[in-house]
Amino acid sequence: MKVVNLRYVAAAYPLTGRLYEDYSTQADTLLGLIEELDRKYRGFKSMFCDTATGKLRINTMIYYGDKEKVPVAVLDLKQPISEGAKITFW
Amino acid sequence: MKIRQAKEQILLRVDLSSGSIKKEPIPEEWTEMYLGARGINSRLLLKEIKNGIDPYGPENILYIGTGPMDGVPIGMGRLSIATKSPRGCIAEGSSGGFFGPELRRAGYDFIAVEGISEKPVYLLIQDEKVEIKDATHLWGKTTYETDAALRAELKDPNFQFRYIGPAAENLVHSAMLFGNLNQAGGRAGCGEIMGSKKLKALAVRGHGGIKLYDYEGFLDAYKDFRQKLDLETSRDMWTPVWSTFGAPVLSRLFPDMGQLMTRNAQEMSWDYDKATAISSEKYLDSYVTKAKACWCCPWPSCQKLYTIPSGKYQGFKGGNYWAGQPITFGSLIDNGDLDLLLVLSGLCNRYGLDIFHVGYTLGWAMECFEKGILTKADTEGMELGFGRFDQDELINLVRKIAYKEGFGELLSLGCEGAAQRIGKGSEKYCLSVKGMELEAIAERNLLMVGLGIAVSEVGPDHTRWYPPYPCNPSLLSKAELDELGLDIDLKLAFETRNPDKKGELLRWFTISRAIVEALPSCVFLVRDSLGLDLRTWWKLFESATGIQQDYQEFVRAGERIMNLDRIFNVREGYGRKDDRVPYRMSHEDVKGFGYKKIDQDTLDRMLDEYYSANGWSLSTTVPKRSKLSELGMEELAEDLVSKGVEVES
C-alpha cells in the first residue's frame, strides 16, 4: 500500500465532493489508481479516460509529482505511482 | 428600424471642446485590411494622433470600437478601447458586455472622442440623436452609483453604458472604463484619458440591427465554432475548466509548480491551504449568487456575481472573480482570506481602478516596507508587511489610492512611478514593463510569457498574444500546418524553458490574437485549435460581411495590426531597450523549482528571433520597408522617415 496526495480541481471536485485527500492505494500505475478511484467515485474514469481508446482524454489534465518534485503533466497512463506522490486531477 | 450590413462601419466623431458631433464612414478598404475594432482603432490612432502630443491634452483621442462581427448572435459583443497612453505608448484594451452590440444597433461602430470639455459631461446616443449632456451631478460618483444614477435618469433598462469612477477622474495610473458594473476594459490608461477629457460616461440605446451577408454560410461556420467550444468535443484541456469554474482554479494548481507569484514574486509557491481558501471551488460553493454572461456568449458565463455570505463584510456584492484577483489580492500580498480579497477587488471596480495596478503596487509597497525602504512615517502609521496588515486599513488604502489621499497618492502613481519618486533601490521590486504592472502570469518557467510581456506594445497584456499555457501542440497535424502555411516546429516551440522558436510562435499568436480582437471576439472563446487555425474565423468573417479574400490575406490583417501598434510606439521613441522583463525576472532564479532567471542573453536570443520573424530591424525594432510594402502599407514607411525615424530596407 502506498499513500498518495490527491487533489481534485474544477470538474473533478463536484464528482469527488472533496478538494483533496490522502489516499491509500494498491495501484502501481496511474491507470490502476484511476480505476480504483472510479469504484469510489462513479464516472471518474470516463472523465479522464476516453472510453473508446482507453487513453487520457485530450481535454483533461493530470499532473504527477514524486515526493518533493515539481509535478508535470502526465502523457501516459502507465505512469508509475510512488509513495508520497502528489497527483492533481482536473 | 434601420438594418445595416455587417460590413458597414460608421465612426461617430465627438469634439468635447467645440461640442461638434459628426458621422463619418470608415473607408471600405480598411475593413478588408484591418477588419474592425482593435484593427481599425490602431489605424485611426496612427492616422489621427500626432506623435509627441500631450496624452492629457485636447489633441489626444479616445477611440471606442466595435467590428463587423459585433452584435451578431454568437457571443461577439466585445469592444476595443484605445488611445495614447499617459506613458506615451499605445493604450488598448478589450471589454465585454453589451455596449458593443447596442452601439451597432444605434447605427455606429466607432466613437472618437476629441478635445476636452470645460465641465463634466456624458455622451447620450439614441439612434440618430446624439447629445453631449451635463454630468456635473455624476462627477465623483463610483461606477456603481453612476450606473444607478444613469438608469434612473434615462428610465429605459436597455441602455448600455461605459463609465469611469473617481480614480479615472483623478487621473490615477491605469484607471479603466467600466460597464454593467463589473465589466472592465482599457487598463493601459484609457480611463485616465477619458477622465482628462471630463467625459464621465457614454450611454447608448439603439433600435436597429445587423444583417449577415450569407446566413447559411455563417451557420455552417458557427457550427464548427461551437463544436470546438463544446465540453464533449473540444480538444482543449482548458475548455471545461474555463467555461464552468473560471481561471481562479489556477490558485490551487500553481503553488506546486512554481507559478504562483507570492510576496511580490519573491517566491513562486504558496501555502496550499491559503490557495485553497481563495479558490474557484470555494468561491462557487459559498459566494456566487448568479451567473452572468456577455452578449449571446456560448459559454456558461465567466462573470459570476457574488455576495459575501457571512462575517465582517457580510452582504458585500460584486462580480468577476477571475485569474488576476487570487494573485493580486491573494498570494502577492499573502492574503488567504477570500472575504477580504473580494472586498478589495469589488472596491477596485467601484472606484474604477485596475486590480493589477493596485495589487502589484501594494506588493511593491509591502516589500519596500519589509526592507525598511518605506516606514510607518511614509504609510501614515500603517503596518504594511506581507500578510501583516489591518484589513480595514488596507481597504481604506484602496480608497485613498482612488482619491490620491495621503500614502495612497504615492501608490496612485503605479509601482514604477512610485519607485521613481522614492528611489533607494526600490525600482528592483517593481514588477512592471513599459510602466505598467504585470498581470499575474509567471515568466521564468514559461519563456514565451517572458518574451510576450517584454514586447507587448501596451505593456504586459497576455490577451494580446494568446494565453500563455498553450493548447496541445498535437492539435494540428503536420499536414494541417502545411495547409495553413504555418512553418513552426510546435513541439519545440511549446518546450517551456527552451528559448528556441518562442519568437516565431509568439509572432503567430500575436497575429492570431490581433485578428480575433479585430472581428472582435473574446479571448476566452479562442480554444481548441481556434488560436492556431484561423479558418473558422475567416469563414465567419466572410459569410458575415461578404468580403472575399484568400486565407493568407485574412491572416495578413493581423500582421498589419501588430505592425501598426509597433509603429505607433517607435514614433513615440520606444524601441528595443523598452522590450524587457522586470528586474526580478532577469536577475533572480525561482527558488526551489530550478527555473533560472531570464538573463539578457536569453532574452536577446528570443527578441532577435521575434524581430526577424516580423521583418523588423533588430536594433530599432522599426518594421522594414520590405515588410510594410508586403503588407500594402508603404506609405507608413514614408511617414516614419518624414518624422526622422530610420527605416531599413
Tab-separated table of N, CA and C in Angstrom, chain B residues 473-520:
chain	number	residue	atom	x	y	z
B	473	PRO	N	0.198	20.865	-28.522
B	473	PRO	CA	0.882	21.022	-29.817
B	473	PRO	C	0.448	19.987	-30.846
B	474	SER	N	-0.185	18.912	-30.380
B	474	SER	CA	-0.626	17.906	-31.348
B	474	SER	C	-2.036	18.187	-31.863
B	475	LEU	N	-2.575	19.364	-31.544
B	475	LEU	CA	-3.909	19.724	-32.041
B	475	LEU	C	-3.951	19.767	-33.563
B	476	LEU	N	-2.840	20.126	-34.153
B	476	LEU	CA	-2.787	20.206	-35.612
B	476	LEU	C	-1.695	19.278	-36.135
B	477	SER	N	-2.028	18.528	-37.151
B	477	SER	CA	-1.051	17.616	-37.746
B	477	SER	C	-0.099	18.412	-38.639
B	478	LYS	N	0.981	17.755	-39.039
B	478	LYS	CA	1.943	18.411	-39.937
B	478	LYS	C	1.249	18.812	-41.240
B	479	ALA	N	0.368	17.935	-41.716
B	479	ALA	CA	-0.338	18.234	-42.972
B	479	ALA	C	-1.214	19.479	-42.813
B	480	GLU	N	-1.874	19.587	-41.650
B	480	GLU	CA	-2.722	20.773	-41.422
B	480	GLU	C	-1.874	22.039	-41.311
B	481	LEU	N	-0.740	21.912	-40.632
B	481	LEU	CA	0.152	23.074	-40.513
B	481	LEU	C	0.618	23.531	-41.889
B	482	ASP	N	0.957	22.565	-42.747
B	482	ASP	CA	1.385	22.904	-44.112
B	482	ASP	C	0.256	23.606	-44.858
B	483	GLU	N	-0.934	23.061	-44.682
B	483	GLU	CA	-2.110	23.635	-45.354
B	483	GLU	C	-2.323	25.089	-44.939
B	484	LEU	N	-2.018	25.376	-43.668
B	484	LEU	CA	-2.211	26.724	-43.137
B	484	LEU	C	-1.026	27.636	-43.426
B	485	GLY	N	0.046	27.056	-43.971
B	485	GLY	CA	1.249	27.849	-44.226
B	485	GLY	C	1.977	28.191	-42.936
B	486	LEU	N	1.802	27.332	-41.924
B	486	LEU	CA	2.430	27.584	-40.620
B	486	LEU	C	3.717	26.767	-40.498
B	487	ASP	N	4.833	27.423	-40.727
B	487	ASP	CA	6.101	26.711	-40.709
B	487	ASP	C	6.754	26.862	-39.327
B	488	ILE	N	6.109	26.283	-38.336
B	488	ILE	CA	6.644	26.366	-36.967
B	488	ILE	C	6.742	24.955	-36.395
B	489	ASP	N	7.867	24.660	-35.774
B	489	ASP	CA	8.023	23.390	-35.074
B	489	ASP	C	7.317	23.533	-33.722
B	490	LEU	N	6.044	23.152	-33.678
B	490	LEU	CA	5.248	23.399	-32.478
B	490	LEU	C	5.789	22.663	-31.259
B	491	LYS	N	6.323	21.465	-31.486
B	491	LYS	CA	6.818	20.686	-30.349
B	491	LYS	C	7.950	21.452	-29.653
B	492	LEU	N	8.853	21.967	-30.459
B	492	LEU	CA	9.966	22.729	-29.903
B	492	LEU	C	9.457	24.060	-29.330
B	493	ALA	N	8.549	24.672	-30.057
B	493	ALA	CA	8.026	25.969	-29.617
B	493	ALA	C	7.318	25.865	-28.273
B	494	PHE	N	6.699	24.732	-27.998
B	494	PHE	CA	5.964	24.563	-26.749
B	494	PHE	C	6.846	24.039	-25.603
B	495	GLU	N	8.139	23.828	-25.857
B	495	GLU	CA	9.039	23.468	-24.750
B	495	GLU	C	9.238	24.721	-23.906
B	496	THR	N	8.726	24.675	-22.699
B	496	THR	CA	8.552	25.913	-21.936
B	496	THR	C	9.851	26.649	-21.603
B	497	ARG	N	10.950	25.899	-21.377
B	497	ARG	CA	12.177	26.543	-20.921
B	497	ARG	C	13.234	26.665	-22.019
B	498	ASN	N	12.887	26.267	-23.208
B	498	ASN	CA	13.823	26.369	-24.320
B	498	ASN	C	13.530	27.659	-25.096
B	499	PRO	N	14.503	28.578	-25.192
B	499	PRO	CA	14.208	29.857	-25.859
B	499	PRO	C	13.961	29.745	-27.364
B	500	ASP	N	14.331	28.612	-27.949
B	500	ASP	CA	14.168	28.482	-29.401
B	500	ASP	C	12.694	28.437	-29.804
B	501	LYS	N	12.419	29.064	-30.909
B	501	LYS	CA	11.101	29.073	-31.548
B	501	LYS	C	10.054	29.873	-30.766
B	502	LYS	N	10.457	30.491	-29.676
B	502	LYS	CA	9.489	31.289	-28.921
B	502	LYS	C	9.103	32.538	-29.720
B	503	GLY	N	10.091	33.114	-30.391
B	503	GLY	CA	9.811	34.307	-31.178
B	503	GLY	C	8.852	34.018	-32.319
B	504	GLU	N	9.072	32.902	-32.986
B	504	GLU	CA	8.197	32.543	-34.114
B	504	GLU	C	6.782	32.233	-33.642
B	505	LEU	N	6.685	31.495	-32.540
B	505	LEU	CA	5.347	31.151	-32.043
B	505	LEU	C	4.630	32.394	-31.524
B	506	LEU	N	5.379	33.224	-30.814
B	506	LEU	CA	4.762	34.445	-30.290
B	506	LEU	C	4.260	35.320	-31.434
B	507	ARG	N	5.047	35.409	-32.499
B	507	ARG	CA	4.621	36.198	-33.657
B	507	ARG	C	3.281	35.681	-34.176
B	508	TRP	N	3.182	34.356	-34.304
B	508	TRP	CA	1.945	33.808	-34.845
B	508	TRP	C	0.767	34.097	-33.916
B	509	PHE	N	0.973	33.888	-32.629
B	509	PHE	CA	-0.132	34.123	-31.698
B	509	PHE	C	-0.502	35.609	-31.616
B	510	THR	N	0.475	36.487	-31.812
B	510	THR	CA	0.163	37.920	-31.807
B	510	THR	C	-0.710	38.270	-33.008
B	511	ILE	N	-0.390	37.697	-34.140
B	511	ILE	CA	-1.206	37.902	-35.341
B	511	ILE	C	-2.609	37.335	-35.108
B	512	SER	N	-2.628	36.121	-34.583
B	512	SER	CA	-3.885	35.427	-34.352
B	512	SER	C	-4.786	36.231	-33.429
B	513	ARG	N	-4.202	36.728	-32.343
B	513	ARG	CA	-4.998	37.489	-31.378
B	513	ARG	C	-5.449	38.830	-31.951
B	514	ALA	N	-4.598	39.454	-32.751
B	514	ALA	CA	-4.992	40.729	-33.366
B	514	ALA	C	-6.229	40.519	-34.237
B	515	ILE	N	-6.268	39.406	-34.939
B	515	ILE	CA	-7.439	39.118	-35.779
B	515	ILE	C	-8.678	38.915	-34.919
B	516	VAL	N	-8.539	38.099	-33.890
B	516	VAL	CA	-9.699	37.816	-33.035
B	516	VAL	C	-10.225	39.100	-32.399
B	517	GLU	N	-9.317	39.975	-31.999
B	517	GLU	CA	-9.756	41.216	-31.353
B	517	GLU	C	-10.239	42.256	-32.355
B	518	ALA	N	-9.974	42.031	-33.629
B	518	ALA	CA	-10.442	42.963	-34.658
B	518	ALA	C	-11.812	42.564	-35.192
B	519	LEU	N	-12.193	41.285	-34.978
B	519	LEU	CA	-13.501	40.863	-35.521
B	519	LEU	C	-14.681	41.578	-34.862
B	520	PRO	N	-14.787	41.762	-33.571
B	520	PRO	CA	-13.949	41.243	-32.497
B	520	PRO	C	-14.619	40.045	-31.824
